[in-house]
Coordinates of C-alpha atoms and ligand atoms in Angstrom, one line a residue:
X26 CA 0.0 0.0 0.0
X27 CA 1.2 3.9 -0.6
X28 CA 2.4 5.6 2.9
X29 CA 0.7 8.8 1.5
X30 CA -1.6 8.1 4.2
X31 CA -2.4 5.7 7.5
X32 CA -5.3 3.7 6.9
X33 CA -6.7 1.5 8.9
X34 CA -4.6 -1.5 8.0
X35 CA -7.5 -4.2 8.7
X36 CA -9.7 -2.5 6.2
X37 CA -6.9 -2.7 3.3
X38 CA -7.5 -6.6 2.4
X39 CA -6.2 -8.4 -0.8
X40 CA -8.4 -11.2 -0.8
X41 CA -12.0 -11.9 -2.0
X42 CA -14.7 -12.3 0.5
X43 CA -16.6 -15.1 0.0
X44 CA -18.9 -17.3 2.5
X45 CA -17.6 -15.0 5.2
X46 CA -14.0 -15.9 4.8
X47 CA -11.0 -13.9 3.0
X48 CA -9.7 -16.4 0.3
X49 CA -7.2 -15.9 -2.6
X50 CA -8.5 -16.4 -6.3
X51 CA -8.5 -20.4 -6.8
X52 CA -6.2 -19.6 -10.4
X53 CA -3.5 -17.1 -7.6
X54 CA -3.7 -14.6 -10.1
X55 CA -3.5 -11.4 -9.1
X56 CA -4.7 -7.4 -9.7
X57 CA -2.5 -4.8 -9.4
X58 CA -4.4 -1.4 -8.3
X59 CA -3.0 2.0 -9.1
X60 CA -2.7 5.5 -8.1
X61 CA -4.6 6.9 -10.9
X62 CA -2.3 10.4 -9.8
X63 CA 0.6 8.4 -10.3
X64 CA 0.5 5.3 -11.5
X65 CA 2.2 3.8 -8.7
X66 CA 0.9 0.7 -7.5
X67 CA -1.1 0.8 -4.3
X68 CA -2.2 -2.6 -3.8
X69 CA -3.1 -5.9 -5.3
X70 CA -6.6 -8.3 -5.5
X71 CA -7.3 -11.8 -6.5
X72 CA -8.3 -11.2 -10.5
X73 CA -10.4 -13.8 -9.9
X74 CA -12.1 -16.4 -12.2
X75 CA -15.7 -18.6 -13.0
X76 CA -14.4 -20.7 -10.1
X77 CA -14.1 -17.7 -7.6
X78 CA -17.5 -16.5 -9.3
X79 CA -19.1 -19.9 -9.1
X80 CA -18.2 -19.8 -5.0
X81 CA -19.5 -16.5 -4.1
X82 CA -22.6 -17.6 -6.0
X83 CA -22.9 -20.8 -4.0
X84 CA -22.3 -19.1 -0.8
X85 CA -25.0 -16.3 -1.3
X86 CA -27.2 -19.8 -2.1
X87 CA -26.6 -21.1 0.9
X88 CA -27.0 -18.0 3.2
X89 CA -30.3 -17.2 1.4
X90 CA -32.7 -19.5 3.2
X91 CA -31.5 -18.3 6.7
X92 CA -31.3 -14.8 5.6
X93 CA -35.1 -14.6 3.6
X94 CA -36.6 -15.8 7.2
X95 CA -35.1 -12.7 9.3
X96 CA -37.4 -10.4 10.2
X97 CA -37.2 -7.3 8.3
X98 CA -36.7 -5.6 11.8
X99 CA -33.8 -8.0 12.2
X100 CA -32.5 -7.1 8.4
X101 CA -32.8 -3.1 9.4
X102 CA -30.6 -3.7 13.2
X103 CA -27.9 -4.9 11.2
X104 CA -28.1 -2.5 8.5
X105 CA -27.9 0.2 10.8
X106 CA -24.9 -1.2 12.6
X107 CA -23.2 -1.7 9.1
X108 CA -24.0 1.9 8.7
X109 CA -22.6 3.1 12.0
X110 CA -19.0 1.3 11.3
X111 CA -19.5 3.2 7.5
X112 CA -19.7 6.5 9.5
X113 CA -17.1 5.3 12.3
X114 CA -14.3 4.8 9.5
X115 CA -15.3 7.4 7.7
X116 CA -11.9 9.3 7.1
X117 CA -10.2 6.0 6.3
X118 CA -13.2 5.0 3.4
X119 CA -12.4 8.8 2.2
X120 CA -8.9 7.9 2.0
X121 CA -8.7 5.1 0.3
X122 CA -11.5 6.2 -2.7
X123 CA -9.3 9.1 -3.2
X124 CA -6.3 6.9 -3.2
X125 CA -7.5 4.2 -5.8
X126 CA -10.0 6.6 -7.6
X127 CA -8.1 10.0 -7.3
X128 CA -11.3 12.7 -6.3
X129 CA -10.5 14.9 -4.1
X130 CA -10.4 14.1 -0.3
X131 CA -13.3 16.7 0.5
X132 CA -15.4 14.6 -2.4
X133 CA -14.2 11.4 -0.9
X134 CA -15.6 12.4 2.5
X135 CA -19.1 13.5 0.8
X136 CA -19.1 10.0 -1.2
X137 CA -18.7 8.3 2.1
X138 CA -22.0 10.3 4.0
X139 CA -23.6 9.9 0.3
X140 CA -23.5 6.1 0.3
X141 CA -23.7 5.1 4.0
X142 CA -27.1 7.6 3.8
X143 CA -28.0 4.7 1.2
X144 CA -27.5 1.6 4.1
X145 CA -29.4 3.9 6.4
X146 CA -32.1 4.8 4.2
X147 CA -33.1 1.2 3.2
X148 CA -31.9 -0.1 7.2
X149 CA -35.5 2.0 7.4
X150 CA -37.3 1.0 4.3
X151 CA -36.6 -2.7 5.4
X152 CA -39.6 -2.7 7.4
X153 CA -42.2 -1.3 4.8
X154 CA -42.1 -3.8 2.4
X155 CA -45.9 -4.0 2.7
X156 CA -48.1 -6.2 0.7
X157 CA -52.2 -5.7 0.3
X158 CA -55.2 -7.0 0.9
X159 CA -57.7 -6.7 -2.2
X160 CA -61.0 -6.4 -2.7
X161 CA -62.2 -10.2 -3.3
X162 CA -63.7 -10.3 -7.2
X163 CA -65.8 -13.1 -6.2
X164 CA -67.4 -14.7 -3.5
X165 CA -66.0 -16.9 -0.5
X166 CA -62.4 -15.2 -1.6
X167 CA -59.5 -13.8 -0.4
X168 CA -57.0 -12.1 -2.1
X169 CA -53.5 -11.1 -0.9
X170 CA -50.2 -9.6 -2.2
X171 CA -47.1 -10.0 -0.2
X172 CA -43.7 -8.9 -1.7
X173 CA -40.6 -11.3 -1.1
X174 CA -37.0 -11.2 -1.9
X175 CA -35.8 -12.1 -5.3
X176 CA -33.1 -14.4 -4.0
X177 CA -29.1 -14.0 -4.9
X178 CA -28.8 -10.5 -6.8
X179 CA -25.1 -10.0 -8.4
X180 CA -24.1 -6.6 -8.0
X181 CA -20.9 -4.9 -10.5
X182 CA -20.2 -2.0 -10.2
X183 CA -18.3 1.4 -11.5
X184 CA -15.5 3.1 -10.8
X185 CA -16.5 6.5 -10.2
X186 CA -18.2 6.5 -6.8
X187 CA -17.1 2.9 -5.6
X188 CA -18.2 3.2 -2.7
X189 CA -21.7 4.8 -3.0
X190 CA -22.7 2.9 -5.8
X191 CA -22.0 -0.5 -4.0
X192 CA -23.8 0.6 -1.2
X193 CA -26.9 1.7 -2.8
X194 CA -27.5 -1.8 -4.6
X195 CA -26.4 -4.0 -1.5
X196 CA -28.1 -1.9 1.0
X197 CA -32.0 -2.4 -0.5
X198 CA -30.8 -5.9 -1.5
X199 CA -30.1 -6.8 1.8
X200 CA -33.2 -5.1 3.4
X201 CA -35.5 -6.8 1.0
X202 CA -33.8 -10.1 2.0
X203 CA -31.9 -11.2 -0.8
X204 CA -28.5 -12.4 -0.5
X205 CA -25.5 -10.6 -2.7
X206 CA -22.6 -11.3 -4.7
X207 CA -20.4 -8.5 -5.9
X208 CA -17.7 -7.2 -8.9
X209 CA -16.7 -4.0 -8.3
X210 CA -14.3 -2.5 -10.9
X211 CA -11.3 -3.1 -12.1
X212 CA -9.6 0.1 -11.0
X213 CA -11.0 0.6 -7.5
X214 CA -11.6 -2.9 -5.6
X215 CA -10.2 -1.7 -2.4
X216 CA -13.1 0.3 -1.1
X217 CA -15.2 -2.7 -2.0
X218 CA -13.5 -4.9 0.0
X219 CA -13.2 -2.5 2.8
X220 CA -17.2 -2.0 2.8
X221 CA -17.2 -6.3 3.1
X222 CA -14.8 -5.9 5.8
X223 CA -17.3 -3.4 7.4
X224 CA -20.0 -5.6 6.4
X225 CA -17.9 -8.4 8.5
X226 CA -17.8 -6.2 11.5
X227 CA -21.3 -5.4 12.1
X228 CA -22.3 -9.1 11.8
X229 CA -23.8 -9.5 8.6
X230 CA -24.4 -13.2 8.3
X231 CA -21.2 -15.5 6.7
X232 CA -22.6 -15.4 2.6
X233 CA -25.0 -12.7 2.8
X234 CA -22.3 -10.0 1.3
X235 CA -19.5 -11.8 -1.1
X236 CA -17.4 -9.8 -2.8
X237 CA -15.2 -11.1 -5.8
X238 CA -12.4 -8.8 -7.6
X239 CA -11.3 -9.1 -11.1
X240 CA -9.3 -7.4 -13.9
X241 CA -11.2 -5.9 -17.0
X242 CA -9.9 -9.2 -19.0
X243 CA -11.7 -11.3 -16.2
X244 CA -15.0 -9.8 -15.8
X245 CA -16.5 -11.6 -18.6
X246 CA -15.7 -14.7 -17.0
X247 CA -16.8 -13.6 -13.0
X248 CA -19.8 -11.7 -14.6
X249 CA -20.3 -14.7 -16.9
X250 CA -20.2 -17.2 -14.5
X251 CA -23.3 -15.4 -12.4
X252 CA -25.0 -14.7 -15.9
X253 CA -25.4 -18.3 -16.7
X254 CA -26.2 -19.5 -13.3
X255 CA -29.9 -19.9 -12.4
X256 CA -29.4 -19.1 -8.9
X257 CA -28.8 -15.8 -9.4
X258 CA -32.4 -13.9 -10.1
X259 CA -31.5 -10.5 -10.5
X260 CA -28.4 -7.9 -11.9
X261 CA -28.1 -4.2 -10.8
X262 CA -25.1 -2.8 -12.9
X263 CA -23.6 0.5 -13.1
X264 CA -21.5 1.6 -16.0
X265 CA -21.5 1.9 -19.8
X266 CA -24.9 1.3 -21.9
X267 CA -22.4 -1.3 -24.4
X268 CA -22.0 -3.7 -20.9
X269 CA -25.3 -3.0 -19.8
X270 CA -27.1 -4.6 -23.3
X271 CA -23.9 -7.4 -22.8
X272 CA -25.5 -8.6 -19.5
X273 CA -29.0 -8.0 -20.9
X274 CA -28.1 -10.6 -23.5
X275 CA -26.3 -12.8 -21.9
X276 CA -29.1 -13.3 -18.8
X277 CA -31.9 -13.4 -21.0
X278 CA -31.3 -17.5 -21.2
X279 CA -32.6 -18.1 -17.2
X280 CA -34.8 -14.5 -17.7
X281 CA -32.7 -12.7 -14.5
X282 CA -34.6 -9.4 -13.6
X283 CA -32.1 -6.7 -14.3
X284 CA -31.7 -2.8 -12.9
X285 CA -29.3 -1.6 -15.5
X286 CA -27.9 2.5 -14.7
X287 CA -26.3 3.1 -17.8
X288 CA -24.7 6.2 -20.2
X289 CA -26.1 9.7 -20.2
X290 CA -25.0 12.2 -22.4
X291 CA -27.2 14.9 -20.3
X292 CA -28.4 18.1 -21.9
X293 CA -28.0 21.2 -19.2
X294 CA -30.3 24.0 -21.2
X295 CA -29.7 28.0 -19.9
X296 CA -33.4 29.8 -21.2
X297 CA -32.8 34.0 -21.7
X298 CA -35.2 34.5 -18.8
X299 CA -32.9 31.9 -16.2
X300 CA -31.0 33.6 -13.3
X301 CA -27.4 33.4 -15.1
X302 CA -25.9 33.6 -11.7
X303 CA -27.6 30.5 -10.5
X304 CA -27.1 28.9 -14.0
X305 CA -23.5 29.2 -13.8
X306 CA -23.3 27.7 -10.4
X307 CA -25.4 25.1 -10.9
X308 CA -23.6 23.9 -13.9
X309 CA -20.2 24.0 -11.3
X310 CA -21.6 21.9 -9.2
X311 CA -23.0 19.1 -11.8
X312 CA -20.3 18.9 -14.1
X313 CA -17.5 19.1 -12.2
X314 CA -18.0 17.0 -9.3
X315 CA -15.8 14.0 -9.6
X316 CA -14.2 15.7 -12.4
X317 CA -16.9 15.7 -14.7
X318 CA -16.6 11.8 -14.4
X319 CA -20.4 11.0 -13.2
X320 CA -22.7 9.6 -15.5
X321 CA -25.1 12.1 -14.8
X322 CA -22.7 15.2 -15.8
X323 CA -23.9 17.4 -18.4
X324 CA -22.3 16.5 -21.9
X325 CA -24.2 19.0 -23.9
X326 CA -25.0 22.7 -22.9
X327 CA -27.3 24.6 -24.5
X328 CA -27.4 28.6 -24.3
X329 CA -29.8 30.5 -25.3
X330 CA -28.7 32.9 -28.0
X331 CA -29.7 36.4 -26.1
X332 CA -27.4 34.9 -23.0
X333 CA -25.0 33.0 -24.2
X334 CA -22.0 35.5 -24.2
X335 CA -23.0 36.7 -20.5
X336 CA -23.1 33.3 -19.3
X337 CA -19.9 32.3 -21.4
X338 CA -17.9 35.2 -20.1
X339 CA -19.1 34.1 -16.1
X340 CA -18.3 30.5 -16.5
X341 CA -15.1 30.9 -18.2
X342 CA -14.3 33.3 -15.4
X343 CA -15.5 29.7 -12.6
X344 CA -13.6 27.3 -14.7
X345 CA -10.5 28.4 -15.3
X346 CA -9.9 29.3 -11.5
X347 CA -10.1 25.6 -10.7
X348 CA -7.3 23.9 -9.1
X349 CA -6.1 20.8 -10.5
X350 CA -4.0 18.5 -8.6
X351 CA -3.7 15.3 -6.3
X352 CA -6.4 13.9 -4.0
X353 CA -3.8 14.5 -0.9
X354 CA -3.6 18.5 -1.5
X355 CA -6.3 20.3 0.5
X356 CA -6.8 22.4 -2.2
X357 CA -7.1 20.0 -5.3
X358 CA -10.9 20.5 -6.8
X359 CA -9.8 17.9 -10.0
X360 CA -8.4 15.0 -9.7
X361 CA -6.7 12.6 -11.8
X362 CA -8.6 10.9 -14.6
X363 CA -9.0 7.4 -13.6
X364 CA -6.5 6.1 -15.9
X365 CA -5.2 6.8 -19.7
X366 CA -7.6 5.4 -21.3
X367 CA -9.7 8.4 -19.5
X368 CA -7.6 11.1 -20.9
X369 CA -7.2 9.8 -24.4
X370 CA -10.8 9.7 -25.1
X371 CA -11.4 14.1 -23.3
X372 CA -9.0 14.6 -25.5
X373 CA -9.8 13.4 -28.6
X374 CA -13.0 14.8 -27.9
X375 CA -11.3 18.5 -27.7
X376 CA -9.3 17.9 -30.6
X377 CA -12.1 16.9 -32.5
X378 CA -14.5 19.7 -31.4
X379 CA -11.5 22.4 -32.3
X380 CA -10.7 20.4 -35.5
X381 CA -14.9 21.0 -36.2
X382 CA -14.7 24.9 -34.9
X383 CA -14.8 24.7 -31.5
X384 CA -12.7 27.4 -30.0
X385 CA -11.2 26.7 -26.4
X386 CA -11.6 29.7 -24.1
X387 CA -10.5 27.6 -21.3
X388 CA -7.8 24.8 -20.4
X389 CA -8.2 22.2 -24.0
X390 CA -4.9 19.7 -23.0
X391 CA -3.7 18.1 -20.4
X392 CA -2.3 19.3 -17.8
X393 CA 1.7 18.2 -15.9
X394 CA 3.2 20.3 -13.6
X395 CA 5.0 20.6 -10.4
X396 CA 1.2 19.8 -8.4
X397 CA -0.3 17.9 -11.0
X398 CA 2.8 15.9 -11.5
X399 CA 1.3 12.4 -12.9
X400 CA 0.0 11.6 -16.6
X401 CA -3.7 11.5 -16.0
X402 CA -4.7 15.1 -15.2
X403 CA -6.6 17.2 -17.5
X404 CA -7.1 21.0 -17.6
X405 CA -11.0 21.9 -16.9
X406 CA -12.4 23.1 -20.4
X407 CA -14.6 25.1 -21.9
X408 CA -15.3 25.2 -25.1
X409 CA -17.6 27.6 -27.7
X410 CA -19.5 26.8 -30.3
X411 CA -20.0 23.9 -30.1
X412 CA -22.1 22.2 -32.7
X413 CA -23.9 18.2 -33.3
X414 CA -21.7 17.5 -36.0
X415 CA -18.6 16.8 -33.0
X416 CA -18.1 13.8 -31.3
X417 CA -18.8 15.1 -27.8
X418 CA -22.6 15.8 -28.8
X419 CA -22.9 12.2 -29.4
X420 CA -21.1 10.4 -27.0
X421 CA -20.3 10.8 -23.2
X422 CA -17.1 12.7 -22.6
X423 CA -16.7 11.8 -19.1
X424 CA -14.5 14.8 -18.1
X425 CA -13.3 18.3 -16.9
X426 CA -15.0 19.4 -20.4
X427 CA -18.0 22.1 -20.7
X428 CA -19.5 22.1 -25.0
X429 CA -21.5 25.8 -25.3
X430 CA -23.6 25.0 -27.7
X431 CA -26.5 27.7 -29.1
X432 CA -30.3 27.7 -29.3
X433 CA -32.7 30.3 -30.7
X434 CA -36.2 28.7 -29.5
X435 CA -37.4 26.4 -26.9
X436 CA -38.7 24.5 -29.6
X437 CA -35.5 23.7 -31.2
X438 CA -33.6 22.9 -27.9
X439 CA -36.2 20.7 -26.3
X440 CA -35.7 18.4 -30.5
X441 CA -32.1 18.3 -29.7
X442 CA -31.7 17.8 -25.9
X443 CA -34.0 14.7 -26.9
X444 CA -31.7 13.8 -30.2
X445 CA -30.1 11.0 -28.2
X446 CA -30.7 7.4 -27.7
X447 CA -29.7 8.5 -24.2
X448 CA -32.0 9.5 -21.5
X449 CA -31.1 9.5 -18.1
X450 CA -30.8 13.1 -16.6
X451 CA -31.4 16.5 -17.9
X452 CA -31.1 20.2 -16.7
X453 CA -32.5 23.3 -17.7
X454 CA -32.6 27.0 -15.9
X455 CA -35.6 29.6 -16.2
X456 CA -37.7 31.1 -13.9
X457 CA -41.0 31.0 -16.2
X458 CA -43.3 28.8 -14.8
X459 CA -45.3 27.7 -17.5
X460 CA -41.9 27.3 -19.1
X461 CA -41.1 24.9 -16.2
X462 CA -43.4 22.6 -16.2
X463 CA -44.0 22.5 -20.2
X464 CA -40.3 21.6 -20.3
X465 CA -39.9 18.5 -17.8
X466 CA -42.9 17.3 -19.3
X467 CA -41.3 16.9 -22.9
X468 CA -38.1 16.0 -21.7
X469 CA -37.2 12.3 -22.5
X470 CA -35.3 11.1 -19.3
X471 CA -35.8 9.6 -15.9
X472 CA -34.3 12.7 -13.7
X473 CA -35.2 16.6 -14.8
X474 CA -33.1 18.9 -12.1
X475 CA -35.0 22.4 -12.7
X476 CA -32.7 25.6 -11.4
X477 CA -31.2 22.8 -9.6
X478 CA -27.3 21.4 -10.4
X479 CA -27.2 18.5 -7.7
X480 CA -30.7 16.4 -7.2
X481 CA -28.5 13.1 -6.4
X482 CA -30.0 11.6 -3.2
X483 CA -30.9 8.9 -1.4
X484 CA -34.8 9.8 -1.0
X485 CA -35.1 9.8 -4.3
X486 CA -35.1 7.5 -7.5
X487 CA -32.5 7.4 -9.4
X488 CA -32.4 5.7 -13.2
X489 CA -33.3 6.6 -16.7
X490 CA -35.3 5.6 -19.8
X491 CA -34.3 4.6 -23.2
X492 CA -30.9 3.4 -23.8
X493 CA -30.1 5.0 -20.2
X494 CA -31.5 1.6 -19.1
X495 CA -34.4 0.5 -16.7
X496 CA -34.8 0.5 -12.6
X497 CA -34.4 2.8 -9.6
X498 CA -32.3 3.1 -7.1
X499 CA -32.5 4.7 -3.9
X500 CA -36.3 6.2 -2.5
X501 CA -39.0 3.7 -1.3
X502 CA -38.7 2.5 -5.5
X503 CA -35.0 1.2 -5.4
X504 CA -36.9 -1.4 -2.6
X505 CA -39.0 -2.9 -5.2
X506 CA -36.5 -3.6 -7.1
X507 CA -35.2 -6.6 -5.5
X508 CA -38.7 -7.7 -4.5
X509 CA -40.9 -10.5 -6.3
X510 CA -45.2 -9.8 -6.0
X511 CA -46.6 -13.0 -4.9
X512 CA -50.7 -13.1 -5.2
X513 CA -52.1 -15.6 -2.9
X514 CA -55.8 -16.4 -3.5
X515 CA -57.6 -17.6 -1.0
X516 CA -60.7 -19.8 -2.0
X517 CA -63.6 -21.7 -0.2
X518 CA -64.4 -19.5 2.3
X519 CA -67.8 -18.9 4.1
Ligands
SIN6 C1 -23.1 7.7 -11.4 O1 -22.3 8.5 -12.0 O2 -23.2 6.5 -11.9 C2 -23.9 8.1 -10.2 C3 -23.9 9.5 -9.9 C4 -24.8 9.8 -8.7 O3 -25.2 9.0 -7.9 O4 -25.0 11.0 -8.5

């Protein structure tokens, strides 16, 4: 492990976590993780295989009937105490996301209250998984609806907030009484591991959490493994819309019930008659938390003609004061990309975009200095004039870069903020309020923030529509989703 920092040293483990025990992968192969500030290696993990896969699966299986016949008040007293050691190690969680994913320490320390409010938010729902009671439709009836658990759910998960995002699938798994095995990424296993660690701690039953770590090369095979097995009933995945359709696919052979979060490629629309002030802000806040790497940053922003210069000129101004620079410097507000394969694709992007007439009035390379002093950091952009014939309107950027692009009419902006197969978030600012609600009516996705740049939270549901994929997490919704509706029927009766 680096010395940048002390961390806890029973929460930094290299083995997977399967059936309550910390094994090596059955082939010994092994992950190496990396500073994504400097490359340097931090840490390794089993890259494990179907074998390792094929394990966790059977351990989940085996804790499942046990775990099913808890009381849901039982399900929530754990939860909370896996919640409480969340919040107890907090500073160490913080530190080790920013070490293996490279935000910012002050980020790190919101992703930790962000995800454990996630554990605490379902420790509560746990116990409202209510059922009904329906009207009979015929005589000497009774008819009933109770929800149960699904049964094993696999949970993989992203990079970019790899600690929130595992916690809001195994949280509402857990509380619905399903049992869970879990891939997190390639690039940030440790805070996975750590959570299972926590998970230990607090007494979660041996096989209700398993966690299984593999390289990008082995997650076909780990993923695979729990695709083709038929006692897994359900998949909640994080990451690109490409993987997403890949485990729709490959589960549609024992028909697993899916929650798939995928690509967004949000529109953030500024009307003439929005508060510009607020605009700008907003836009800070939504695009460059985790350094623009969130899949609900806005790719595409659209200015209306009459303000776009005013708005230009202010966010310019925000941008290019940004400090770029390590995770350990109080002062850092953007990190490292997560790896190279981050910063070729921003900047290709920019290129492109320049190359189509683009101009950059901010940042537009790379950065490596004396404080950013690693090969993954990138200057926080903004660039004019954007139009849809770039690559950036199309696809996800996933970075410290703002596209300006014009509009004339509401009409015209609402036809291309919906020109996407996309349609997870959207944003727009104005403060007319028939304008408001006419405009998150015809806006195709599953989250519309209105004058607002951060909506993210645990009270509320979180997923898209169209190629943005199906589900919800978080809010009383992200329950259901690991619940089955049984209809019992009830018949001779006097
Ligand atoms: C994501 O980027 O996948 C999730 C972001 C969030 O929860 O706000």
């Amino acid at each position: 492990m680096s010395e940048w920092t002390p961390i806890r040293s029973d929460l930094l483990r290299d083995r997977n976590f399967i059936g309550g025990a910390w094994r090596i992968g059955r082939e010994d192969t092994w992950l190496e993780v990396a500073d994504p500030a400097t490359g340097a290696v931090i840490g390794r993990v089993p890259d494990s295989g179907a074998r390792d896969a094929d394990e966790a699966a059977a351990a989940a299986s085996g804790a499942l009937p046990a775990w099913r016949a808890t009381t849901a008040r039982d399900r929530a007293q754990l939860l909370k105490r896996w919640h409480a050691r969340i919040l107890a190690s907090a500073e160490d969680l913080a530190k080790l996301i920013s070490l293996e994913q490279g935000k910012p320490l002050g980020e790190a320390r919101g992703e930790v209250a962000y995800g454990a409010s996630y554990v605490e938010w379902f420790a509560e729902e746990a116990v409202r998984a209510y059922g009904d009671i329906i009207p009979a439709a015929a005589a000497g009836r009774r008819m009933m609806v109770v929800k149960e658990p699904l049964g094993v759910v696999a949970a993989i998960t992203p990079w970019n907030f790899p600690l929130a995002m595992l916690a809001r699938k195994v949280a509402p798994a857990l509380a619905a009484g399903c049992t869970v095995v879990a891939k997190p990424a390639e690039d940030t296993p440790l805070t996975a591991l750590a959570l299972a660690r926590l998970a230990e701690e607090a007494g979660l039953p041996a096989g209700t959490v398993n966690v299984v770590t593999a390289s990008r090369g082995n997650a076909a095979v780990t993923v695979g493994a729990w695709l083709a097995d038929p006692r897994v009933r359900k998949i909640t995945f994080t990451g690109s819309t490409a993987v997403g359709k890949a485990l729709a696919r490959g589960s549609a052979d024992t028909l697993k019930k899916l929650s798939l979060e995928l690509g967004g490629n949000a529109p953030f629309i500024v009307f003439e008659d929005a508060d510009i002030g607020a605009a700008v802000e907003g836009l800070m806040r939504a695009k460059f938390r985790n350094g623009g790497q969130t899949c609900v940053s806005p790719n595409r922003v659209y200015v209306h003609d009459a303000v776009y210069e005013e708005f230009a000129q202010q966010l310019t101004a925000r941008v290019a004061a940004l400090r770029v620079g390590p995770a350990k410097l109080a002062e850092s507000q953007i990190g490292p990309m997560i790896n190279s394969r981050a910063v070729e694709k921003i900047e290709r992007h920019v290129q492109d975009a320049i190359a189509r007439g683009a101009t950059a009035l901010t940042g537009g390379h790379p950065v490596r200095d004396e404080i950013a002093d690693g090969p993954n950091y990138y200057a926080p952009t903004v660039l004019g004039e954007a139009n849809h014939e770039m690559a950036l309107f199309s696809e996800e950027t996933f970075g410290p870069v703002v596209a300006l692009f014009r509009f004339r009419s509401e009409e015209e902006v609402v036809r291309y903020a919906n020109d996407t197969p996309y349609g997870l978030a959207a944003y727009f600012y104005s403060r007319d309020v028939s304008r408001i609600w006419r405009v998150s009516g015809r806006l195709e996705t599953g989250i519309v923030g209105i004058n607002e740049g951060a909506f993210a939270s645990e009270a509320a549901p979180f997923g898209g529509i169209k190629e943005s994929g199906y589900g919800r997490e978080g809010s009383r919704y992200g329950l259901d989703e690991y619940l089955a509706t049984k209809y019992l029927c009830q018949g001779e009766l006097a």
